[in-house]
Short mmCIF file of C-alpha atoms in Angstrom, two decimals:
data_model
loop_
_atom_site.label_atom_id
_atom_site.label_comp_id
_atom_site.label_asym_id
_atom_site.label_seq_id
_atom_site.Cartn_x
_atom_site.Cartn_y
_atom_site.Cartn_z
CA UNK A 1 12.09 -13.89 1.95
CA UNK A 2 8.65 -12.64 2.79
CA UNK A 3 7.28 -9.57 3.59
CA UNK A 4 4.11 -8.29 4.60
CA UNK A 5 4.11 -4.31 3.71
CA UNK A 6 2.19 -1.68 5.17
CA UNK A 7 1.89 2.20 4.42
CA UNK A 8 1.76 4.12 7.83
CA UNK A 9 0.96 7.58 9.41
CA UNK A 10 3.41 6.46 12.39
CA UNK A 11 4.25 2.76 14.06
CA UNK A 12 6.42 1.39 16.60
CA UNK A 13 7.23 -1.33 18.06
CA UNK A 14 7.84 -2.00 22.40
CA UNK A 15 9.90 -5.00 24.10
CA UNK A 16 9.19 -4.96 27.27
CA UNK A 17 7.24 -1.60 27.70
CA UNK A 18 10.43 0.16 25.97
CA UNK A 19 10.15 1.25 22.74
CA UNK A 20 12.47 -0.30 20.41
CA UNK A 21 11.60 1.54 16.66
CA UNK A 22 8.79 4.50 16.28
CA UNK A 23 8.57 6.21 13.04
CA UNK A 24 6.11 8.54 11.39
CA UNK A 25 4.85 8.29 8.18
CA UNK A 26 6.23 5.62 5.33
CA UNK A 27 6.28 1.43 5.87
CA UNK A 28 5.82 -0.94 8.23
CA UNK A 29 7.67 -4.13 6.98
CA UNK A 30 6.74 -7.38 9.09
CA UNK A 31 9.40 -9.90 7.24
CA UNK A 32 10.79 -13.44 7.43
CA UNK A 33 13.50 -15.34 6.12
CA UNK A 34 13.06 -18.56 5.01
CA UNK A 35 14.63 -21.43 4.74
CA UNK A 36 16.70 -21.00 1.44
CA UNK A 37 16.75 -17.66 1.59
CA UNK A 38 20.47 -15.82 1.27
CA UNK A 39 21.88 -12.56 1.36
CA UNK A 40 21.37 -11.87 -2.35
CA UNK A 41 17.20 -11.80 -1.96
CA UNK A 42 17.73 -10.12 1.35
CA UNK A 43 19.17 -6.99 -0.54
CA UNK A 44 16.95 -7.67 -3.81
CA UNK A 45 13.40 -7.77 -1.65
CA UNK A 46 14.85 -4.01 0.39
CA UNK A 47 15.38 -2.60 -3.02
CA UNK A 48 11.88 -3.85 -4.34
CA UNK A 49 10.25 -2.05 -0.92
CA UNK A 50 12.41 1.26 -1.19
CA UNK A 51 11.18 1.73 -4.76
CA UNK A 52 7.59 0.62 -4.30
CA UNK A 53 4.97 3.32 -5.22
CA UNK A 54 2.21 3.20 -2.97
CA UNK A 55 2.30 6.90 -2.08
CA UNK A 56 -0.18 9.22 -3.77
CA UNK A 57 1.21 11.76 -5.77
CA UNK A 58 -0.28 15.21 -6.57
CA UNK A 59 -3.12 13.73 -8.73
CA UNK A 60 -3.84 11.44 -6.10
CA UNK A 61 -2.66 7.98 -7.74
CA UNK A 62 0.16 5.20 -5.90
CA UNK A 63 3.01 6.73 -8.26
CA UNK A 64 5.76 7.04 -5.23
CA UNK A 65 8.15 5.29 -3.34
CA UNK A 66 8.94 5.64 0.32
CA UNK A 67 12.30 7.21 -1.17
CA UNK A 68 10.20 9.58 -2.90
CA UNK A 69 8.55 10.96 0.01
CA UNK A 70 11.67 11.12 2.27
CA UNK A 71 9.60 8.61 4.69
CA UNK A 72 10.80 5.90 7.16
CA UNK A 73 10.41 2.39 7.22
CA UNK A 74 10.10 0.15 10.86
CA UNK A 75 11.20 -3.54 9.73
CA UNK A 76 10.04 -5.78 12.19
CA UNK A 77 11.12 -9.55 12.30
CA UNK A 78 8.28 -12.00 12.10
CA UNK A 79 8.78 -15.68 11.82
CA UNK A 80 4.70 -16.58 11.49
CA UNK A 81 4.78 -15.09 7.66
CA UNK A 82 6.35 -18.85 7.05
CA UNK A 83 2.97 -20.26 8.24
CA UNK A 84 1.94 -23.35 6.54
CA UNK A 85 -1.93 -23.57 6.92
CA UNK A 86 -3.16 -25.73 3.96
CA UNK A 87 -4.07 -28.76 6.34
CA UNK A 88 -5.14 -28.82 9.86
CA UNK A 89 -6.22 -25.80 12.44
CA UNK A 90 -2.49 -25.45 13.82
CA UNK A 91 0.36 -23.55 11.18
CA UNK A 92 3.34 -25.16 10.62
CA UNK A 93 6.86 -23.01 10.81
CA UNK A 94 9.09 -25.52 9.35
CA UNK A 95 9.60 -23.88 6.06
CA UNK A 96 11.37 -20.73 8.24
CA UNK A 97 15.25 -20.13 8.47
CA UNK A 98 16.43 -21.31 11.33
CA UNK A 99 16.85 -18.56 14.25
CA UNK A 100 20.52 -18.05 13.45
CA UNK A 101 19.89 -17.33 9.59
CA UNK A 102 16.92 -15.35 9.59
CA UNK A 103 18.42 -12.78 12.34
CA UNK A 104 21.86 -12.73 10.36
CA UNK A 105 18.94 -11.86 6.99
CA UNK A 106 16.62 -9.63 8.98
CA UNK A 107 19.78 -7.49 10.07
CA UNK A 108 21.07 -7.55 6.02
CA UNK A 109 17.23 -6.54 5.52
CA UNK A 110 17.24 -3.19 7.63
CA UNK A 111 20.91 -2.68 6.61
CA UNK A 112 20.13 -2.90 2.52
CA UNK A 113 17.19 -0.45 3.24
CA UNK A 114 19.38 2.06 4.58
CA UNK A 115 22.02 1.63 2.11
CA UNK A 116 19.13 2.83 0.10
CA UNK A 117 19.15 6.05 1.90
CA UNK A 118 16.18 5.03 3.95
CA UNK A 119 15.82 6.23 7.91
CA UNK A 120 14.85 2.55 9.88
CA UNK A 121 14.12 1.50 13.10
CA UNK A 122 13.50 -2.12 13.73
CA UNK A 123 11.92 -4.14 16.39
CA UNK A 124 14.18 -6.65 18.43
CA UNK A 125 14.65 -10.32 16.67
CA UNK A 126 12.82 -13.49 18.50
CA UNK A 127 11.52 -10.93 21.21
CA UNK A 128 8.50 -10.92 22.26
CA UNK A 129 6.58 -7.62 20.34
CA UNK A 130 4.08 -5.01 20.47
CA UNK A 131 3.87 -3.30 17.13
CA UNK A 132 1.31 -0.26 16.96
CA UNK A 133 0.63 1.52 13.55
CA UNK A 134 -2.39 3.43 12.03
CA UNK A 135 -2.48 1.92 8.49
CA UNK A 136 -2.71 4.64 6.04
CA UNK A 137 -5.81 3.74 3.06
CA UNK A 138 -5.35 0.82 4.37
CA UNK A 139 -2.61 -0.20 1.91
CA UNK A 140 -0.98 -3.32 2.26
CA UNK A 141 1.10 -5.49 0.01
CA UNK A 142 2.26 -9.23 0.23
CA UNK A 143 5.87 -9.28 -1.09
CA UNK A 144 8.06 -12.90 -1.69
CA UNK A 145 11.21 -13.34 -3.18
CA UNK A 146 10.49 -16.64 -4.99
CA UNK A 147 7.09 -18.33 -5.79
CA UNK A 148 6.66 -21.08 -2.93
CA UNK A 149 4.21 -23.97 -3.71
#
């Protein structure tokens, strides 16, 4: 699985002009099963993000996790981290879990975060988003289960 991780002050994400996930500060996960990918890395990559430190802590150094602070996270589903850009000027998605597998992951995704303990609100799989945040540093982190050529 893939994820693209970013510390927030608050996001959310609308379908629709009705808002589907807001929280306030912690992560914004943008992630993407692909094709491979199984429950086992679903849980491992949520248990890599809740203990991530990327929070400052009273010196003022990334030495907490989201768990740490008591923050949220907003997991949003997002099929273009698959891209395949290495030739041409249009991505390929083939490398993606087919619709049926990557919502059955994203949902084992959001649910292994809040086994963690973690408050999350998600977007709504294959719909058509809006996702708002104010990126807090900016901090953001490129997460993937295995190495992919």
């Amino acid at each position: 699985m893939r994820a693209l991780v970013q510390r927030v002050t608050e996001a959310e994400v609308t379908v629709a002009g009705r808002s589907t996930g807001r929280i306030g500060a912690g992560l914004l996960v943008l992630v993407c099963a692909m094709q491979g990918d199984d429950a086992a890395q679903a849980d491992r990559l949520a248990g890599r993000i809740a203990r991530l430190r990327i929070f400052s802590d009273d010196a003022g150094r990334m030495n907490r996790s989201v768990l740490d602070t008591g923050g949220a996270v907003l997991v949003v589903s997002q099929f273009t981290l698959a891209a395949d850009t290495r030739t041409g000027n249009r991505p390929g998605f083939s490398t993606a879990a087919p619709p049926d597998v990557g919502e059955a992951l994203y949902l084992r995704f959001a649910a292994a975060l809040r086994d963690q303990g973690l408050p999350v609100a998600t977007g709504e799989f294959g719909a058509d988003m809006r996702v708002a945040l104010v990126n807090d540093g900016p901090v953001t982190i490129w997460m993937d289960t295995t190495d992919r050529a």
